GROMACS .gro file of C-alpha atoms in nm:
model
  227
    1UNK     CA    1   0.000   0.000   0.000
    2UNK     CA    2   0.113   0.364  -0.023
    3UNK     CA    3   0.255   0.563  -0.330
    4UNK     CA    4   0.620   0.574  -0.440
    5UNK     CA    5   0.702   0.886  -0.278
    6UNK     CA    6   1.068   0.804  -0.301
    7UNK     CA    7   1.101   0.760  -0.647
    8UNK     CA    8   0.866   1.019  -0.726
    9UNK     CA    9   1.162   1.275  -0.577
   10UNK     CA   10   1.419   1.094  -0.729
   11UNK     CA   11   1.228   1.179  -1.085
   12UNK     CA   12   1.187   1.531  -0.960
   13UNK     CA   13   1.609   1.590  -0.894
   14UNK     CA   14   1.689   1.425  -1.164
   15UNK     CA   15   1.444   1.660  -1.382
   16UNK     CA   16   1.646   1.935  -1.251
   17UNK     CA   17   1.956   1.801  -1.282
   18UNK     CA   18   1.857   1.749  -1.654
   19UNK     CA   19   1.758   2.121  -1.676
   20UNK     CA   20   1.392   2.031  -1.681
   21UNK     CA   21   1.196   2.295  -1.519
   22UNK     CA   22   0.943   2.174  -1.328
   23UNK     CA   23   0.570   2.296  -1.319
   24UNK     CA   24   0.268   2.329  -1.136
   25UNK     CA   25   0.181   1.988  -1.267
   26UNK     CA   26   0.495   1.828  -1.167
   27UNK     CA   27   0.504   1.992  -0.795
   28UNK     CA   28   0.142   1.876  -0.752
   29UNK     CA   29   0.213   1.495  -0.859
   30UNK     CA   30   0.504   1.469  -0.616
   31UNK     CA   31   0.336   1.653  -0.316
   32UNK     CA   32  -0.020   1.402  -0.397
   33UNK     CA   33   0.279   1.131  -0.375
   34UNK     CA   34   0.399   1.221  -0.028
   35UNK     CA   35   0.069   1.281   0.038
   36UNK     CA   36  -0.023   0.905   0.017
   37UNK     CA   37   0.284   0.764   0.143
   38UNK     CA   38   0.234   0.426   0.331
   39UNK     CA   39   0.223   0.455   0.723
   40UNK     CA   40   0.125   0.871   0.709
   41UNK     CA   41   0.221   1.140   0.470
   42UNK     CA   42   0.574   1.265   0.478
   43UNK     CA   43   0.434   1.645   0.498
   44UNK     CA   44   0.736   1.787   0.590
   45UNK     CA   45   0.870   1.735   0.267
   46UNK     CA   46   0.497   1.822   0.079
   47UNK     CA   47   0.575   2.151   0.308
   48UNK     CA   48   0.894   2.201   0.179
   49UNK     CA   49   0.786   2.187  -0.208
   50UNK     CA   50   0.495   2.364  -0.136
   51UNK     CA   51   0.703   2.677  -0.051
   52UNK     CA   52   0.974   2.614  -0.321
   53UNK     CA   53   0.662   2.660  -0.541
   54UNK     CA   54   0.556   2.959  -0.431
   55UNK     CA   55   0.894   3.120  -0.433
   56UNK     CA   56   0.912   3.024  -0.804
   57UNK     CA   57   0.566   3.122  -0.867
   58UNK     CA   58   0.481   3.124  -1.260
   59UNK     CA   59   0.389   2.790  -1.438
   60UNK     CA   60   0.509   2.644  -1.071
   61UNK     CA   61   0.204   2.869  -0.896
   62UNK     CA   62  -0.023   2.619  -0.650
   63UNK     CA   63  -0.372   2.528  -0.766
   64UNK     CA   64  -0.619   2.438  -0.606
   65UNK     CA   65  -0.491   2.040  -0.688
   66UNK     CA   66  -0.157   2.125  -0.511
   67UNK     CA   67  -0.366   2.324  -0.188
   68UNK     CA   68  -0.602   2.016  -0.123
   69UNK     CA   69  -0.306   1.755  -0.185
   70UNK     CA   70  -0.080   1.946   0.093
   71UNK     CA   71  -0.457   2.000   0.321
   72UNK     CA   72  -0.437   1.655   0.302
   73UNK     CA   73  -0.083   1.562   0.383
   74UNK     CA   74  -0.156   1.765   0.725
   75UNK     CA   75  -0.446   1.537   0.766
   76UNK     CA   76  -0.267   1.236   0.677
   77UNK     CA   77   0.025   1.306   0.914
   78UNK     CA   78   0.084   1.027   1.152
   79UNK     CA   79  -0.108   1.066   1.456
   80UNK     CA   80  -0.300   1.334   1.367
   81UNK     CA   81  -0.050   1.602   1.496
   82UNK     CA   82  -0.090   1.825   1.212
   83UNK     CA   83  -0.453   1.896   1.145
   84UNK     CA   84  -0.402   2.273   1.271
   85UNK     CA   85  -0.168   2.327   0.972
   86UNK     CA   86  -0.491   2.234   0.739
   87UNK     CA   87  -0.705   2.455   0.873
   88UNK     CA   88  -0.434   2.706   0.847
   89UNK     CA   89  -0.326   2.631   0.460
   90UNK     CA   90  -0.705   2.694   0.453
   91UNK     CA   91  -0.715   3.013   0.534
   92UNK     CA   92  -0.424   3.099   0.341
   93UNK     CA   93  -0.606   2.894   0.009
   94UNK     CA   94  -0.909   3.176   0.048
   95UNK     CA   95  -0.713   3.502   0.131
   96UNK     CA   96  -0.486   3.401  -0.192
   97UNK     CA   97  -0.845   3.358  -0.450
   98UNK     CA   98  -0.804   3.006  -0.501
   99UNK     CA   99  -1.196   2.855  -0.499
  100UNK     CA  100  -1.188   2.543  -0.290
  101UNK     CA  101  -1.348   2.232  -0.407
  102UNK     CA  102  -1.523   1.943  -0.257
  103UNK     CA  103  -1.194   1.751  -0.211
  104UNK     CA  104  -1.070   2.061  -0.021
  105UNK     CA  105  -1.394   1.991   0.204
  106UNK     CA  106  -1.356   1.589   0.259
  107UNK     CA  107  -0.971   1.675   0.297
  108UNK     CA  108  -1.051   1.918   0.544
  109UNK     CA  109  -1.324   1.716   0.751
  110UNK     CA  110  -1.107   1.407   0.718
  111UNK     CA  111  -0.826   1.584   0.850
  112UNK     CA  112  -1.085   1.698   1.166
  113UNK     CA  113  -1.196   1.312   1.185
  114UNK     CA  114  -0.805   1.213   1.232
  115UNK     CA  115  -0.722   1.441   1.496
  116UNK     CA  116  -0.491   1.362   1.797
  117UNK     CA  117  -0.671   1.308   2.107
  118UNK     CA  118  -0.990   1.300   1.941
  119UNK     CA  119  -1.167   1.448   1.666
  120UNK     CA  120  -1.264   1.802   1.606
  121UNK     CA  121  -1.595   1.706   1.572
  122UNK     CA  122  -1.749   2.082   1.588
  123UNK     CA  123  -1.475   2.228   1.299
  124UNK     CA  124  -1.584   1.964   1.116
  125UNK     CA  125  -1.936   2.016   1.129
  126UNK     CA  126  -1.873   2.399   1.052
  127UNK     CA  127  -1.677   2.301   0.753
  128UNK     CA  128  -1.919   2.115   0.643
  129UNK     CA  129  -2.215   2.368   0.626
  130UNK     CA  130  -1.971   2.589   0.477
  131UNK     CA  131  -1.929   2.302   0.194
  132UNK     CA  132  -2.283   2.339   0.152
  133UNK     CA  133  -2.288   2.723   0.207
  134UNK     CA  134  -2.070   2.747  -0.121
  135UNK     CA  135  -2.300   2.457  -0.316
  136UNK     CA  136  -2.107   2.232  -0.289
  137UNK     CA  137  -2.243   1.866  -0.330
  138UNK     CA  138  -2.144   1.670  -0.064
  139UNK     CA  139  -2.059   1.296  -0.138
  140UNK     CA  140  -2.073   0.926   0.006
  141UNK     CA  141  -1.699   1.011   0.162
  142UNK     CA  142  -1.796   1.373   0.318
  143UNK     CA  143  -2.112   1.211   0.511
  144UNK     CA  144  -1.903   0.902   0.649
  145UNK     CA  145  -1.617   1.092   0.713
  146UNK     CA  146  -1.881   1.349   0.923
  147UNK     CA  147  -1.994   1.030   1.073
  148UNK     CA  148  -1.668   0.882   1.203
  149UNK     CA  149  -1.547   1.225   1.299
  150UNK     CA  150  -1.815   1.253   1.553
  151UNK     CA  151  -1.793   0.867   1.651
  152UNK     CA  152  -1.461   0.990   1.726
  153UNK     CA  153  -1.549   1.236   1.966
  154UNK     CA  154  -1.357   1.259   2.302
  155UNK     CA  155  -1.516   1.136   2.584
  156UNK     CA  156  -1.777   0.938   2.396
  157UNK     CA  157  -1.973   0.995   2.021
  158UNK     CA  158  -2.219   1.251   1.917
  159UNK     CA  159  -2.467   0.967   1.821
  160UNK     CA  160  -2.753   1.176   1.817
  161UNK     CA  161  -2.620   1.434   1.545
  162UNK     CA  162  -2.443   1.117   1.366
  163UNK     CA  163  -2.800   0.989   1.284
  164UNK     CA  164  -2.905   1.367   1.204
  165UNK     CA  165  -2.616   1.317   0.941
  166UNK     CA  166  -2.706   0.976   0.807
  167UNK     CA  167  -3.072   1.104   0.787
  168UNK     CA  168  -2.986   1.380   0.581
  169UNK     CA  169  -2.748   1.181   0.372
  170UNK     CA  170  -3.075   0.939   0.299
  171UNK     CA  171  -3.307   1.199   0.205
  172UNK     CA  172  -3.044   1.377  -0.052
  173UNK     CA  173  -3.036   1.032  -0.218
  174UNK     CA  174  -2.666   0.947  -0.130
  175UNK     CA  175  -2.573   0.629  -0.064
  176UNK     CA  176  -2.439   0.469   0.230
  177UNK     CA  177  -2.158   0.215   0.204
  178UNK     CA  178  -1.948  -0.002   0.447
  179UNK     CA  179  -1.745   0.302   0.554
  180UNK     CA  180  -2.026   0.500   0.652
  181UNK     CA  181  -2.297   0.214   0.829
  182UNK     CA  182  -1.928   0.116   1.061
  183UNK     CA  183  -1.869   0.439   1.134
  184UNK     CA  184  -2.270   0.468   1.267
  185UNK     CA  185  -2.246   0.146   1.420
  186UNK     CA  186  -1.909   0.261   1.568
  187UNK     CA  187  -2.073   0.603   1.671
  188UNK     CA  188  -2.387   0.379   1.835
  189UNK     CA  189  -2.103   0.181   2.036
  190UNK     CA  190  -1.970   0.451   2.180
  191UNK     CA  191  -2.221   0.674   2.253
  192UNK     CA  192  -2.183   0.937   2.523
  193UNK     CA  193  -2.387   0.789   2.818
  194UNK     CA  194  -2.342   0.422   2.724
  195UNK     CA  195  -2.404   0.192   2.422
  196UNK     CA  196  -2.751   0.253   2.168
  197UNK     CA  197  -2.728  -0.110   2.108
  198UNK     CA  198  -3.110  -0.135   1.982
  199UNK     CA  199  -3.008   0.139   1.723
  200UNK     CA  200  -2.704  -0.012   1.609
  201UNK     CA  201  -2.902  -0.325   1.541
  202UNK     CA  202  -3.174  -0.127   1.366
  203UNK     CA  203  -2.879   0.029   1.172
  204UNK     CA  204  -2.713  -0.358   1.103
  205UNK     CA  205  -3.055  -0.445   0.956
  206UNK     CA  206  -3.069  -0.169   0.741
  207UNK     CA  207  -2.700  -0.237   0.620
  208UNK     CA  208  -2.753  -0.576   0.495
  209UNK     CA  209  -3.109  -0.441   0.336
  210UNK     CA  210  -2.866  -0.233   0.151
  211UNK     CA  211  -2.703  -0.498   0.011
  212UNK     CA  212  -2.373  -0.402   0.206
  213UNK     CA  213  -2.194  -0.719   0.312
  214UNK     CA  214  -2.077  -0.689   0.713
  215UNK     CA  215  -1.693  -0.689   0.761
  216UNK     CA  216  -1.494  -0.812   1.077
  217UNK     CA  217  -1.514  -0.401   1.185
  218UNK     CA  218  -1.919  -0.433   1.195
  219UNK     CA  219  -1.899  -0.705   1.384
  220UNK     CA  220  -1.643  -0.618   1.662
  221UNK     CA  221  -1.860  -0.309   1.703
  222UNK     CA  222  -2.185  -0.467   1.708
  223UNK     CA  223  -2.071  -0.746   1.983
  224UNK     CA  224  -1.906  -0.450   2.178
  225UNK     CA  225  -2.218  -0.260   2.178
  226UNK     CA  226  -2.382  -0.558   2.351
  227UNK     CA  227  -2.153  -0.553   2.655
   0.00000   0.00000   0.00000
């Protein structure tokens, strides 16, 4: 799993070396490289690029590819440490007239999902009406990610605004898949105030109605709901 960050570089000094000069295409591919590297982004190095772009500005200029691959490398970074730094390159995005996009969004509320010591459930849910502020349509990835972001919640999930979520998600016509009925079922398990077993079951039903085959994850959180 994971992209091959390291030769990606290795393509990108040797381009200079060659007196290739890179462009906003080729700074993009390397940063969405690092981006996906296996075990957590290496965003140091996106970081570094990044700014090497901007200094050499011109056909090497960030779009809004390169802004959502780096919001992502922040929200990739292992741990979660770095999900400040996406908000951040955010704000910076706006202020410079680059129009975000839906993968800004899911980058964004992903990023807020991942974050050490539990998510930042309430940025996340702001960022998401702003999605929708700006028409934005959001997909099967933005609502599970919204999901497991507040299953995720310190101190135990926002299951009440998680099936708010899921509602809403049914009545625009998007639909659910594994990602997002494990992340309700996860978000039932943990509820703040002890376990909605009854709903996750009413939610497990509704799953396989779906035609979603259960994984080992639905499982584990069903039986742990039961305890």
């Amino acid at each position: 799993g994971g992209s091959q960050w390291r030769k990606a570089l290795e393509l990108l000094g040797e381009m200079e070396e060659r007196g290739v000069t890179p462009d906003t295409f080729t700074y993009s591919a390397v940063i969405s490289a690092l981006e996906k590297a296996a075990g957590g982004s290496r965003w140091k190095k996106a970081n570094e690029l990044f700014e090497e772009m901007r200094r050499r500005g011109g056909d090497a200029s960030p779009n809004t590819f390169t802004y959502n691959s780096l919001i992502s490398a922040y929200g990739n970074a292992p741990k979660g440490t770095e999900w400040r730094r996406a908000l951040s390159l955010f704000g910076v995005m706006k202020k410079r007239g680059i129009k975000p996009d839906a993968r800004t969004f899911n980058s964004l509320i992903s990023a807020m999902k991942a974050a050490e010591g539990g998510s930042r459930w309430r940025m996340a849910l702001s960022l998401f009406a702003e999605m929708e502020r700006r028409g934005l349509e959001p997909d099967t990835f933005t609502y599970s990610t919204l999901i497991s972001a507040l299953a995720k919640s310190k101190g135990g999930s926002r299951w009440k605004k998680a099936l708010v979520v899921y509602n809403k998600m049914r009545s625009r016509g998007v639909r659910p898949n594994k990602y997002s009925y494990n992340s309700l079922i996860t978000a039932m398990e943990k509820a703040k105030g002890g376990s909605q077993w009854e709903k996750a079951l009413e939610l497990f039903e509704e799953m396989k109605g779906d035609g979603i085959q259960p994984d080992v994850i639905t499982y584990n959180s069903l039986i742990s709901a039961m305890e």
